[in-house]
Short mmCIF file of C-alpha atoms in Angstrom, two decimals:
data_model
loop_
_atom_site.label_atom_id
_atom_site.label_comp_id
_atom_site.label_asym_id
_atom_site.label_seq_id
_atom_site.Cartn_x
_atom_site.Cartn_y
_atom_site.Cartn_z
CA UNK A 1 91.49 80.23 95.25
CA UNK A 2 89.72 80.45 92.19
CA UNK A 3 86.97 78.34 90.87
CA UNK A 4 88.77 76.19 88.26
CA UNK A 5 91.53 75.41 90.89
CA UNK A 6 88.62 74.57 93.68
CA UNK A 7 87.25 72.33 91.31
CA UNK A 8 90.52 70.37 90.18
CA UNK A 9 91.08 69.88 94.49
CA UNK A 10 87.36 68.42 94.82
CA UNK A 11 88.24 65.99 91.96
CA UNK A 12 91.13 64.90 93.60
CA UNK A 13 89.05 64.73 96.87
CA UNK A 14 86.65 62.53 95.25
CA UNK A 15 89.63 60.61 93.36
CA UNK A 16 90.84 59.73 96.90
CA UNK A 17 87.54 59.04 98.58
CA UNK A 18 87.31 56.21 95.80
CA UNK A 19 90.37 54.68 96.19
CA UNK A 20 89.22 54.19 99.97
CA UNK A 21 86.12 52.46 98.59
CA UNK A 22 87.98 49.83 96.75
CA UNK A 23 90.47 49.38 99.00
CA UNK A 24 88.14 49.15 101.71
CA UNK A 25 86.66 45.45 101.01
CA UNK A 26 90.12 44.11 101.74
CA UNK A 27 92.11 46.34 103.68
CA UNK A 28 91.94 46.53 107.33
CA UNK A 29 90.14 49.19 109.18
CA UNK A 30 94.06 50.94 110.00
CA UNK A 31 94.81 51.41 106.79
CA UNK A 32 90.93 53.04 106.15
CA UNK A 33 91.77 55.70 109.13
CA UNK A 34 94.90 56.05 107.58
CA UNK A 35 93.56 57.49 104.34
CA UNK A 36 90.83 59.11 105.96
CA UNK A 37 93.83 60.97 107.48
CA UNK A 38 95.50 61.55 103.89
CA UNK A 39 91.99 62.80 103.12
CA UNK A 40 92.17 65.56 106.02
CA UNK A 41 95.81 66.76 105.15
CA UNK A 42 95.04 67.15 101.36
CA UNK A 43 92.04 69.02 102.65
CA UNK A 44 93.99 71.53 104.49
CA UNK A 45 96.40 71.82 101.45
CA UNK A 46 93.78 72.93 99.01
CA UNK A 47 91.63 75.15 101.34
CA UNK A 48 94.54 77.25 102.94
CA UNK A 49 92.05 80.14 103.89
CA UNK A 50 88.35 79.48 105.39
CA UNK A 51 85.82 81.53 104.04
CA UNK A 52 84.18 84.36 106.51
CA UNK A 53 81.02 81.92 106.70
CA UNK A 54 82.75 78.49 107.33
CA UNK A 55 82.44 77.16 111.02
CA UNK A 56 85.74 76.76 112.78
CA UNK A 57 85.03 72.48 112.66
CA UNK A 58 84.74 72.45 109.05
CA UNK A 59 87.50 70.98 107.73
CA UNK A 60 87.96 67.02 108.19
CA UNK A 61 90.06 65.64 111.02
CA UNK A 62 91.96 62.48 111.11
CA UNK A 63 90.00 61.37 113.73
CA UNK A 64 86.54 62.32 112.15
CA UNK A 65 83.94 59.24 113.06
CA UNK A 66 82.71 59.76 109.54
CA UNK A 67 82.21 56.02 107.60
CA UNK A 68 83.83 55.58 103.77
CA UNK A 69 79.99 55.86 102.50
CA UNK A 70 79.52 59.20 104.56
CA UNK A 71 82.93 60.08 102.83
CA UNK A 72 81.49 59.54 99.84
CA UNK A 73 78.60 61.09 99.92
CA UNK A 74 80.26 63.98 101.60
CA UNK A 75 82.53 64.79 98.45
CA UNK A 76 79.87 63.96 96.42
CA UNK A 77 77.55 66.92 97.82
CA UNK A 78 80.85 69.03 97.39
CA UNK A 79 81.12 68.45 93.96
CA UNK A 80 78.06 69.35 92.82
CA UNK A 81 78.51 72.88 94.90
CA UNK A 82 81.60 73.63 92.66
CA UNK A 83 79.58 75.39 90.35
CA UNK A 84 77.86 78.32 91.46
CA UNK A 85 74.72 79.01 91.49
CA UNK A 86 73.93 82.55 90.40
CA UNK A 87 70.71 84.82 91.68
CA UNK A 88 68.90 87.38 90.04
CA UNK A 89 67.38 90.41 92.22
CA UNK A 90 63.75 92.04 90.36
CA UNK A 91 61.80 94.80 92.12
CA UNK A 92 58.93 94.49 90.40
CA UNK A 93 56.23 96.42 92.42
CA UNK A 94 56.27 98.74 95.80
CA UNK A 95 53.16 99.36 98.54
CA UNK A 96 53.31 102.56 100.81
CA UNK A 97 52.65 101.85 104.22
CA UNK A 98 51.09 103.81 106.67
CA UNK A 99 51.21 103.22 110.61
CA UNK A 100 50.64 105.22 113.49
CA UNK A 101 52.72 108.37 112.63
CA UNK A 102 55.19 106.56 110.27
CA UNK A 103 54.46 106.07 106.65
CA UNK A 104 57.16 104.36 104.43
CA UNK A 105 57.36 102.25 101.33
CA UNK A 106 58.23 98.64 101.26
CA UNK A 107 59.71 97.23 98.30
CA UNK A 108 58.86 93.65 96.85
CA UNK A 109 61.56 91.95 96.09
CA UNK A 110 61.92 88.64 93.91
CA UNK A 111 64.79 86.66 94.23
CA UNK A 112 65.18 83.55 91.79
CA UNK A 113 68.14 81.40 90.07
CA UNK A 114 69.38 82.20 86.73
CA UNK A 115 70.08 79.19 84.05
CA UNK A 116 66.08 77.59 83.93
CA UNK A 117 62.83 77.98 85.35
CA UNK A 118 62.77 78.31 88.94
CA UNK A 119 59.47 77.51 90.19
CA UNK A 120 61.30 77.69 94.09
CA UNK A 121 61.76 81.94 93.53
CA UNK A 122 62.24 83.70 96.85
CA UNK A 123 60.06 87.01 97.54
CA UNK A 124 60.72 89.10 100.41
CA UNK A 125 59.91 93.03 101.20
CA UNK A 126 62.11 95.66 102.12
CA UNK A 127 61.96 99.11 103.17
CA UNK A 128 64.72 101.95 102.81
CA UNK A 129 65.66 102.07 106.30
CA UNK A 130 66.90 98.14 105.94
CA UNK A 131 68.47 98.90 102.55
CA UNK A 132 70.27 101.93 104.47
CA UNK A 133 71.25 99.64 107.77
CA UNK A 134 72.63 97.22 104.95
CA UNK A 135 74.85 99.82 103.41
CA UNK A 136 76.15 101.38 106.38
CA UNK A 137 77.05 97.85 107.71
CA UNK A 138 78.68 97.00 104.89
CA UNK A 139 80.81 100.33 104.78
CA UNK A 140 82.28 99.24 108.32
CA UNK A 141 83.62 95.74 106.98
CA UNK A 142 83.94 95.97 103.34
CA UNK A 143 85.26 100.11 103.09
CA UNK A 144 87.56 99.12 100.47
CA UNK A 145 84.82 96.82 97.97
CA UNK A 146 82.33 99.41 98.65
CA UNK A 147 84.57 102.42 97.64
CA UNK A 148 82.61 103.34 93.98
CA UNK A 149 79.14 101.66 95.19
CA UNK A 150 76.51 104.38 95.35
CA UNK A 151 73.63 104.35 97.53
CA UNK A 152 70.03 106.31 96.54
CA UNK A 153 69.92 109.39 99.10
CA UNK A 154 66.79 110.24 100.65
CA UNK A 155 65.48 113.82 99.54
CA UNK A 156 63.79 116.19 101.75
CA UNK A 157 60.21 116.17 99.60
CA UNK A 158 58.71 114.01 97.02
CA UNK A 159 59.52 110.48 98.99
CA UNK A 160 56.29 108.90 97.96
CA UNK A 161 55.78 110.39 94.66
CA UNK A 162 55.69 107.86 91.54
CA UNK A 163 58.63 109.07 89.88
CA UNK A 164 61.08 108.85 93.02
CA UNK A 165 59.84 105.22 93.91
CA UNK A 166 60.38 103.62 90.47
CA UNK A 167 63.87 105.58 90.75
CA UNK A 168 64.53 103.67 93.79
CA UNK A 169 62.97 100.29 92.58
CA UNK A 170 65.87 100.55 89.78
CA UNK A 171 68.26 101.76 92.02
CA UNK A 172 67.36 99.08 94.50
CA UNK A 173 67.66 96.53 91.84
CA UNK A 174 71.13 97.40 90.47
CA UNK A 175 72.16 98.18 94.18
CA UNK A 176 71.75 94.06 95.26
CA UNK A 177 72.94 92.89 91.53
CA UNK A 178 76.43 95.11 91.97
CA UNK A 179 76.57 93.57 96.14
CA UNK A 180 76.00 90.01 94.79
CA UNK A 181 78.47 90.31 92.18
CA UNK A 182 81.01 90.87 95.13
CA UNK A 183 82.56 87.66 96.37
CA UNK A 184 83.20 88.43 99.84
CA UNK A 185 79.99 90.60 99.87
CA UNK A 186 77.19 87.75 98.66
CA UNK A 187 79.20 85.38 101.16
CA UNK A 188 79.20 87.76 104.20
CA UNK A 189 76.92 87.25 107.32
CA UNK A 190 75.43 90.71 107.30
CA UNK A 191 74.63 90.33 103.50
CA UNK A 192 72.45 87.42 103.99
CA UNK A 193 70.99 88.61 107.04
CA UNK A 194 69.51 91.07 105.16
CA UNK A 195 67.96 88.61 102.91
CA UNK A 196 66.73 86.16 105.61
CA UNK A 197 67.09 87.99 109.20
CA UNK A 198 63.45 89.14 109.28
CA UNK A 199 61.67 86.19 108.21
CA UNK A 200 63.48 83.93 110.67
CA UNK A 201 63.11 86.26 113.41
CA UNK A 202 59.46 86.37 112.71
CA UNK A 203 59.34 82.37 112.17
CA UNK A 204 61.43 81.78 115.51
CA UNK A 205 59.08 84.18 117.26
CA UNK A 206 55.68 82.05 115.97
CA UNK A 207 57.99 79.02 117.56
CA UNK A 208 58.38 80.53 121.05
CA UNK A 209 54.65 81.54 121.20
CA UNK A 210 54.05 77.57 120.03
CA UNK A 211 52.67 78.60 116.75
CA UNK A 212 53.91 75.59 115.02
CA UNK A 213 52.01 75.96 111.73
CA UNK A 214 52.74 79.25 111.18
CA UNK A 215 56.58 78.79 111.96
CA UNK A 216 56.89 76.22 109.64
CA UNK A 217 55.39 78.01 106.88
CA UNK A 218 57.47 80.54 107.14
CA UNK A 219 60.41 78.65 107.71
CA UNK A 220 59.63 76.69 104.79
CA UNK A 221 59.86 79.85 102.61
CA UNK A 222 62.82 81.10 103.58
CA UNK A 223 64.79 77.39 103.76
CA UNK A 224 65.61 77.23 99.94
CA UNK A 225 66.67 80.83 99.34
CA UNK A 226 69.04 80.60 102.90
CA UNK A 227 70.80 77.09 101.13
CA UNK A 228 71.89 79.07 98.00
CA UNK A 229 72.95 81.55 99.65
CA UNK A 230 74.83 79.40 101.99
CA UNK A 231 75.97 77.11 99.56
CA UNK A 232 79.95 77.28 100.59
CA UNK A 233 78.87 76.19 104.22
CA UNK A 234 76.43 73.32 104.80
CA UNK A 235 76.28 73.57 108.62
CA UNK A 236 75.09 77.41 108.10
CA UNK A 237 71.60 76.10 107.46
CA UNK A 238 71.70 73.56 110.17
CA UNK A 239 69.49 75.88 112.73
CA UNK A 240 66.83 76.50 110.43
CA UNK A 241 66.56 72.52 109.02
CA UNK A 242 66.41 71.86 113.21
CA UNK A 243 63.94 74.48 113.69
CA UNK A 244 61.44 72.91 111.12
CA UNK A 245 62.43 69.35 112.70
CA UNK A 246 60.94 70.87 115.52
CA UNK A 247 57.83 72.16 113.73
CA UNK A 248 56.76 69.14 112.43
CA UNK A 249 57.63 66.92 115.86
CA UNK A 250 55.65 68.98 117.88
CA UNK A 251 52.64 68.89 114.96
CA UNK A 252 52.87 64.85 115.46
CA UNK A 253 54.68 64.68 111.88
CA UNK A 254 57.35 62.41 112.50
CA UNK A 255 57.98 61.12 109.20
CA UNK A 256 58.42 64.90 107.85
CA UNK A 257 60.48 65.60 110.94
CA UNK A 258 62.44 62.67 110.43
CA UNK A 259 63.05 63.77 106.85
CA UNK A 260 64.75 67.15 107.76
CA UNK A 261 66.12 65.46 110.44
CA UNK A 262 68.37 62.99 108.02
CA UNK A 263 69.19 66.39 106.11
CA UNK A 264 70.57 68.32 108.80
CA UNK A 265 72.88 65.45 109.76
CA UNK A 266 74.05 65.03 106.26
CA UNK A 267 75.49 68.78 106.70
CA UNK A 268 77.04 67.57 110.16
CA UNK A 269 78.57 64.80 109.38
CA UNK A 270 82.29 66.62 109.57
CA UNK A 271 81.12 68.92 112.28
CA UNK A 272 80.17 66.61 115.21
CA UNK A 273 81.37 69.49 117.58
CA UNK A 274 78.69 71.27 116.68
CA UNK A 275 76.01 72.67 119.42
CA UNK A 276 73.14 71.11 117.16
CA UNK A 277 74.82 67.95 116.39
CA UNK A 278 74.22 65.57 119.84
CA UNK A 279 70.56 67.27 120.53
CA UNK A 280 69.92 66.31 116.63
CA UNK A 281 71.13 63.07 117.30
CA UNK A 282 68.81 62.26 120.09
CA UNK A 283 65.60 63.74 118.69
CA UNK A 284 66.58 61.27 115.10
CA UNK A 285 66.79 58.56 117.98
CA UNK A 286 63.38 59.21 119.11
CA UNK A 287 61.62 59.74 115.80
CA UNK A 288 63.64 56.75 114.22
CA UNK A 289 62.00 54.26 117.29
CA UNK A 290 58.84 55.93 116.58
CA UNK A 291 58.97 55.14 113.13
CA UNK A 292 59.96 51.58 113.07
CA UNK A 293 63.36 52.97 111.21
CA UNK A 294 66.99 51.46 112.33
CA UNK A 295 68.41 53.41 115.21
CA UNK A 296 71.53 51.27 116.28
CA UNK A 297 73.47 53.29 113.83
CA UNK A 298 72.08 56.55 115.39
CA UNK A 299 72.77 55.22 118.88
CA UNK A 300 76.26 54.21 118.05
CA UNK A 301 77.24 57.35 116.91
CA UNK A 302 76.08 59.26 120.24
CA UNK A 303 77.78 56.82 122.47
CA UNK A 304 80.93 57.42 120.12
CA UNK A 305 80.83 60.95 121.03
CA UNK A 306 79.86 60.52 124.63
CA UNK A 307 83.09 58.28 124.36
CA UNK A 308 84.99 61.12 123.64
CA UNK A 309 83.89 63.87 124.92
CA UNK A 310 83.04 65.30 128.62
CA UNK A 311 80.17 64.98 130.24
CA UNK A 312 78.61 68.23 129.64
CA UNK A 313 74.86 69.90 130.08
CA UNK A 314 73.12 69.20 126.58
CA UNK A 315 70.19 71.06 125.48
CA UNK A 316 67.46 69.37 123.91
CA UNK A 317 66.96 70.30 120.24
CA UNK A 318 63.44 72.51 121.06
CA UNK A 319 65.49 74.49 123.72
CA UNK A 320 67.98 75.10 121.30
CA UNK A 321 65.47 76.47 118.72
CA UNK A 322 63.62 78.58 121.07
CA UNK A 323 67.00 80.43 121.79
CA UNK A 324 67.71 81.49 118.27
CA UNK A 325 67.23 85.14 116.87
CA UNK A 326 66.38 86.30 120.27
CA UNK A 327 66.64 90.07 120.36
#
């Protein structure tokens, strides 16, 4: 589905939500439920094909527990995301690393948003072998799309000369730009992992080791890039948001923990079967009570979920977080 038809579909959905709001003040609740069901059907018609990175429960269902207000907010966010954010890749510098008996070049990659001054640009470092692994992985899944994509070959000698390094800087910049220009590749887990996984692995390693300040520092740096790379799949960054909640909570910053918890919950409004949903709700109830905020609505959602699901072993939010990115 192209961008214009997608935007048209979102406008129609927003109009449907608006109709719910107009009728909800005078119509009984069963009519509102019917309207939600109609929206669910329309979503399925407008989105017959799911994105590669979409969660299996991303589509609304007639049994959704969302309120009218939550529906409005959800589709408002979807409309904002209708306009694609484009990213630029720059490789301004490199450094040579000598570790034990190995020697390699690290390429500094700056990722920034086009169209306006980007104060939240992301900076990562990758070596030649990281790019090489990405290329092999993408060839396995996108052999047809990668048919005309060239990759800079290794040389037997001269890999650390200024001339070769500068050539590869330009080559890798063009390589990333080309990959990002292809929709299915830029949305693929393999491409997103290349840009975010090393930092996330380090952050979760710090979290497991109780180094919450260091873990939080890394998570806050990567969350912006991760969000921009996965805009079509809001639930994709929920684990990272929840890890930030865990760090703030253990650092005794309940207000900040609650703030990021709200962001995570807003991305799960149509994902009540997500593994993080109940642990997050449980944590948010505790934080709301501690902060003197309204926790009854959260408690109602938790009880509603329990009445619909069979009793199962549910991990705590922290237990889930420490299991992420375990090698």
